[in-house]
Amino acid sequence: MTKVSLERLRFTGFHKSHVGAIRSCLEYWDIPVSAAWTYGITGNAFLSVVDEGMRAPNTGEPEAESYEAARLLGLKINGLHTFADQESFPRLQADAWQAARAALDRGLPVFAKDLDIGNETSVVYGYDETGYYTHSWHSGSGHEGAEQAIPWNMLGKSFCPCFSCARQRSGSPAIGSPSQAEERDDGLLVSLHWAEKTEPADDKTAIRTALDFALRHSARASYEWGGRRFYSGTAAIRKWKEHVQSETIECFYMGYYLDLFHESRHYAFLFWKEAGERIGGALTELFREAADQYGRIKDEYRALSGMFPWMQPRELLTDPDRRREALERLNRLESLEAGGYDMLEQIRDKL
């Protein structure tokens, strides 16, 4: 079989890789949307999600709803996003394989989760008789071998072909950034999607819908997904504080989560600046206040992220000085995030 390949489809590189996949599809279709607008209109600029043990970043996020929200930007996303039992897992893998080939044959961009890197979403730019070709965080220098095909029945098993991950699977230390496969539930989630162009919503409708989604998810506070408990909104910050106080979070995951939270609030800040330019009018002052609020929030996350730059060691955070400063900043962030949600509610109700 000849390799089918969409050479223009490449991963854009967001830490929240499912948002990066949406952004990659927008770029593939030449839809002129900024990174900040992508983050904001999918609601992800305002979401806070952590798991009970704070060991599963990029898991438990409302990804299916984010893909539905992409319609507001001009993307119609379809696909599979479901947990399987051991009996149905091979059938769902086969269904995804057939759907991916059909989509790529039509020139549609494809993306999948837990295909190469655990807990991460990668774009699928091609296939051959063996399996999928992906572009992800493990593409490029330091991850040689990532360009090889991934057998189609490895979807959901995080089978990155790069030499570093192959070493890790064999029991040798990884070289460079490791796969997160050891921190996930193996062989349960089947998640593969493809994207077509559609008509985007007008700006006011898009913002109102995005804020409604972000507020609803944040108000859940606690929920089950995939056999784990997750926390959202300010409850996520409180859970984070508990782990810092009890010395039960690894420095590695402090850095990982901070990268995710800083990225999202950085784009929240830029989103409100862009909203003021795109809409303005009677909402100009409220958008400016929202930009100021999220500017303060992203600055706190940036300072915390500077304390735990990538990549931190796999050891518990026990240093008293780092813990004290982290708790002080997380306390401020709990208050700032609560104020941010109040502001989102005001804006939604005025649109």
PDB file of N, CA and C in Angstrom, residues 223-268:
ATOM      1  N   TYR A 223     -16.003  15.581  39.801  1.00  0.00           N
ATOM      2  CA  TYR A 223     -16.703  14.645  38.922  1.00  0.00           C
ATOM      3  C   TYR A 223     -15.816  13.428  38.649  1.00  0.00           C
ATOM      4  N   GLU A 224     -16.460  12.354  38.206  1.00  0.00           N
ATOM      5  CA  GLU A 224     -15.764  11.115  37.851  1.00  0.00           C
ATOM      6  C   GLU A 224     -15.608  11.035  36.341  1.00  0.00           C
ATOM      7  N   TRP A 225     -14.462  10.534  35.902  1.00  0.00           N
ATOM      8  CA  TRP A 225     -14.235  10.288  34.469  1.00  0.00           C
ATOM      9  C   TRP A 225     -13.152   9.219  34.337  1.00  0.00           C
ATOM     10  N   GLY A 226     -13.472   8.159  33.609  1.00  0.00           N
ATOM     11  CA  GLY A 226     -12.483   7.124  33.354  1.00  0.00           C
ATOM     12  C   GLY A 226     -11.951   6.443  34.597  1.00  0.00           C
ATOM     13  N   GLY A 227     -12.798   6.328  35.627  1.00  0.00           N
ATOM     14  CA  GLY A 227     -12.370   5.659  36.844  1.00  0.00           C
ATOM     15  C   GLY A 227     -11.567   6.527  37.788  1.00  0.00           C
ATOM     16  N   ARG A 228     -11.461   7.819  37.495  1.00  0.00           N
ATOM     17  CA  ARG A 228     -10.737   8.741  38.370  1.00  0.00           C
ATOM     18  C   ARG A 228     -11.653   9.886  38.779  1.00  0.00           C
ATOM     19  N   ARG A 229     -11.302  10.526  39.890  1.00  0.00           N
ATOM     20  CA  ARG A 229     -12.020  11.726  40.320  1.00  0.00           C
ATOM     21  C   ARG A 229     -11.215  12.948  39.917  1.00  0.00           C
ATOM     22  N   PHE A 230     -11.942  13.944  39.391  1.00  0.00           N
ATOM     23  CA  PHE A 230     -11.325  15.194  38.956  1.00  0.00           C
ATOM     24  C   PHE A 230     -11.994  16.375  39.643  1.00  0.00           C
ATOM     25  N   TYR A 231     -11.269  17.483  39.676  1.00  0.00           N
ATOM     26  CA  TYR A 231     -11.748  18.717  40.298  1.00  0.00           C
ATOM     27  C   TYR A 231     -11.618  19.847  39.291  1.00  0.00           C
ATOM     28  N   SER A 232     -12.631  20.716  39.287  1.00  0.00           N
ATOM     29  CA  SER A 232     -12.641  21.811  38.321  1.00  0.00           C
ATOM     30  C   SER A 232     -12.889  23.139  39.021  1.00  0.00           C
ATOM     31  N   GLY A 233     -12.595  24.226  38.305  1.00  0.00           N
ATOM     32  CA  GLY A 233     -12.797  25.556  38.864  1.00  0.00           C
ATOM     33  C   GLY A 233     -11.895  25.797  40.062  1.00  0.00           C
ATOM     34  N   THR A 234     -12.382  26.580  41.027  1.00  0.00           N
ATOM     35  CA  THR A 234     -11.566  26.874  42.210  1.00  0.00           C
ATOM     36  C   THR A 234     -11.349  25.631  43.073  1.00  0.00           C
ATOM     37  N   ALA A 235     -12.195  24.616  42.923  1.00  0.00           N
ATOM     38  CA  ALA A 235     -11.975  23.356  43.652  1.00  0.00           C
ATOM     39  C   ALA A 235     -10.670  22.705  43.215  1.00  0.00           C
ATOM     40  N   ALA A 236     -10.282  22.921  41.961  1.00  0.00           N
ATOM     41  CA  ALA A 236      -9.007  22.384  41.473  1.00  0.00           C
ATOM     42  C   ALA A 236      -7.834  23.049  42.190  1.00  0.00           C
ATOM     43  N   ILE A 237      -7.938  24.356  42.429  1.00  0.00           N
ATOM     44  CA  ILE A 237      -6.866  25.067  43.139  1.00  0.00           C
ATOM     45  C   ILE A 237      -6.790  24.585  44.584  1.00  0.00           C
ATOM     46  N   ARG A 238      -7.939  24.366  45.198  1.00  0.00           N
ATOM     47  CA  ARG A 238      -7.942  23.880  46.585  1.00  0.00           C
ATOM     48  C   ARG A 238      -7.323  22.483  46.686  1.00  0.00           C
ATOM     49  N   LYS A 239      -7.625  21.629  45.721  1.00  0.00           N
ATOM     50  CA  LYS A 239      -7.018  20.294  45.713  1.00  0.00           C
ATOM     51  C   LYS A 239      -5.502  20.407  45.543  1.00  0.00           C
ATOM     52  N   TRP A 240      -5.058  21.316  44.701  1.00  0.00           N
ATOM     53  CA  TRP A 240      -3.634  21.563  44.478  1.00  0.00           C
ATOM     54  C   TRP A 240      -2.969  21.979  45.797  1.00  0.00           C
ATOM     55  N   LYS A 241      -3.610  22.905  46.503  1.00  0.00           N
ATOM     56  CA  LYS A 241      -3.072  23.368  47.789  1.00  0.00           C
ATOM     57  C   LYS A 241      -2.952  22.214  48.790  1.00  0.00           C
ATOM     58  N   GLU A 242      -3.946  21.341  48.811  1.00  0.00           N
ATOM     59  CA  GLU A 242      -3.895  20.190  49.719  1.00  0.00           C
ATOM     60  C   GLU A 242      -2.643  19.353  49.481  1.00  0.00           C
ATOM     61  N   HIS A 243      -2.315  19.131  48.222  1.00  0.00           N
ATOM     62  CA  HIS A 243      -1.154  18.304  47.898  1.00  0.00           C
ATOM     63  C   HIS A 243       0.154  18.999  48.274  1.00  0.00           C
ATOM     64  N   VAL A 244       0.205  20.312  48.088  1.00  0.00           N
ATOM     65  CA  VAL A 244       1.416  21.038  48.489  1.00  0.00           C
ATOM     66  C   VAL A 244       1.554  21.013  50.009  1.00  0.00           C
ATOM     67  N   GLN A 245       0.451  21.224  50.706  1.00  0.00           N
ATOM     68  CA  GLN A 245       0.480  21.220  52.177  1.00  0.00           C
ATOM     69  C   GLN A 245       0.895  19.866  52.741  1.00  0.00           C
ATOM     70  N   SER A 246       0.420  18.793  52.126  1.00  0.00           N
ATOM     71  CA  SER A 246       0.677  17.442  52.650  1.00  0.00           C
ATOM     72  C   SER A 246       1.921  16.794  52.046  1.00  0.00           C
ATOM     73  N   GLU A 247       2.644  17.550  51.216  1.00  0.00           N
ATOM     74  CA  GLU A 247       3.880  17.055  50.596  1.00  0.00           C
ATOM     75  C   GLU A 247       3.630  15.789  49.784  1.00  0.00           C
ATOM     76  N   THR A 248       2.536  15.778  49.015  1.00  0.00           N
ATOM     77  CA  THR A 248       2.172  14.588  48.239  1.00  0.00           C
ATOM     78  C   THR A 248       2.152  14.847  46.738  1.00  0.00           C
ATOM     79  N   ILE A 249       2.749  15.949  46.285  1.00  0.00           N
ATOM     80  CA  ILE A 249       2.845  16.204  44.856  1.00  0.00           C
ATOM     81  C   ILE A 249       4.312  16.186  44.449  1.00  0.00           C
ATOM     82  N   GLU A 250       4.587  15.541  43.313  1.00  0.00           N
ATOM     83  CA  GLU A 250       5.952  15.512  42.795  1.00  0.00           C
ATOM     84  C   GLU A 250       6.275  16.839  42.117  1.00  0.00           C
ATOM     85  N   CYS A 251       7.531  17.236  42.209  1.00  0.00           N
ATOM     86  CA  CYS A 251       7.977  18.455  41.527  1.00  0.00           C
ATOM     87  C   CYS A 251       7.718  18.357  40.023  1.00  0.00           C
ATOM     88  N   PHE A 252       7.879  17.153  39.470  1.00  0.00           N
ATOM     89  CA  PHE A 252       7.619  16.931  38.048  1.00  0.00           C
ATOM     90  C   PHE A 252       6.214  17.386  37.679  1.00  0.00           C
ATOM     91  N   TYR A 253       5.230  17.007  38.492  1.00  0.00           N
ATOM     92  CA  TYR A 253       3.845  17.349  38.182  1.00  0.00           C
ATOM     93  C   TYR A 253       3.512  18.793  38.538  1.00  0.00           C
ATOM     94  N   MET A 254       4.211  19.368  39.514  1.00  0.00           N
ATOM     95  CA  MET A 254       4.059  20.812  39.750  1.00  0.00           C
ATOM     96  C   MET A 254       4.398  21.565  38.473  1.00  0.00           C
ATOM     97  N   GLY A 255       5.548  21.231  37.886  1.00  0.00           N
ATOM     98  CA  GLY A 255       5.965  21.904  36.663  1.00  0.00           C
ATOM     99  C   GLY A 255       5.030  21.642  35.505  1.00  0.00           C
ATOM    100  N   TYR A 256       4.560  20.400  35.395  1.00  0.00           N
ATOM    101  CA  TYR A 256       3.686  20.011  34.286  1.00  0.00           C
ATOM    102  C   TYR A 256       2.364  20.786  34.360  1.00  0.00           C
ATOM    103  N   TYR A 257       1.731  20.757  35.526  1.00  0.00           N
ATOM    104  CA  TYR A 257       0.455  21.467  35.675  1.00  0.00           C
ATOM    105  C   TYR A 257       0.632  22.975  35.504  1.00  0.00           C
ATOM    106  N   LEU A 258       1.718  23.515  36.009  1.00  0.00           N
ATOM    107  CA  LEU A 258       1.931  24.959  35.888  1.00  0.00           C
ATOM    108  C   LEU A 258       2.112  25.372  34.441  1.00  0.00           C
ATOM    109  N   ASP A 259       2.766  24.549  33.632  1.00  0.00           N
ATOM    110  CA  ASP A 259       2.864  24.844  32.204  1.00  0.00           C
ATOM    111  C   ASP A 259       1.472  24.939  31.579  1.00  0.00           C
ATOM    112  N   LEU A 260       0.594  23.996  31.937  1.00  0.00           N
ATOM    113  CA  LEU A 260      -0.765  23.986  31.391  1.00  0.00           C
ATOM    114  C   LEU A 260      -1.563  25.209  31.837  1.00  0.00           C
ATOM    115  N   PHE A 261      -1.509  25.515  33.128  1.00  0.00           N
ATOM    116  CA  PHE A 261      -2.315  26.613  33.666  1.00  0.00           C
ATOM    117  C   PHE A 261      -1.781  27.965  33.202  1.00  0.00           C
ATOM    118  N   HIS A 262      -0.464  28.121  33.162  1.00  0.00           N
ATOM    119  CA  HIS A 262       0.082  29.398  32.701  1.00  0.00           C
ATOM    120  C   HIS A 262      -0.253  29.624  31.232  1.00  0.00           C
ATOM    121  N   GLU A 263      -0.124  28.586  30.415  1.00  0.00           N
ATOM    122  CA  GLU A 263      -0.445  28.726  28.999  1.00  0.00           C
ATOM    123  C   GLU A 263      -1.899  29.161  28.805  1.00  0.00           C
ATOM    124  N   SER A 264      -2.819  28.500  29.493  1.00  0.00           N
ATOM    125  CA  SER A 264      -4.237  28.811  29.295  1.00  0.00           C
ATOM    126  C   SER A 264      -4.564  30.231  29.738  1.00  0.00           C
ATOM    127  N   ARG A 265      -4.017  30.683  30.875  1.00  0.00           N
ATOM    128  CA  ARG A 265      -4.340  32.032  31.349  1.00  0.00           C
ATOM    129  C   ARG A 265      -3.593  33.105  30.554  1.00  0.00           C
ATOM    130  N   HIS A 266      -2.441  32.765  30.015  1.00  0.00           N
ATOM    131  CA  HIS A 266      -1.757  33.688  29.102  1.00  0.00           C
ATOM    132  C   HIS A 266      -2.658  33.985  27.904  1.00  0.00           C
ATOM    133  N   TYR A 267      -3.267  32.934  27.365  1.00  0.00           N
ATOM    134  CA  TYR A 267      -4.150  33.140  26.216  1.00  0.00           C
ATOM    135  C   TYR A 267      -5.490  33.742  26.624  1.00  0.00           C
ATOM    136  N   ALA A 268      -5.921  33.536  27.865  1.00  0.00           N
ATOM    137  CA  ALA A 268      -7.126  34.223  28.348  1.00  0.00           C
ATOM    138  C   ALA A 268      -6.904  35.731  28.345  1.00  0.00           C
TER     139      ALA A 268
END
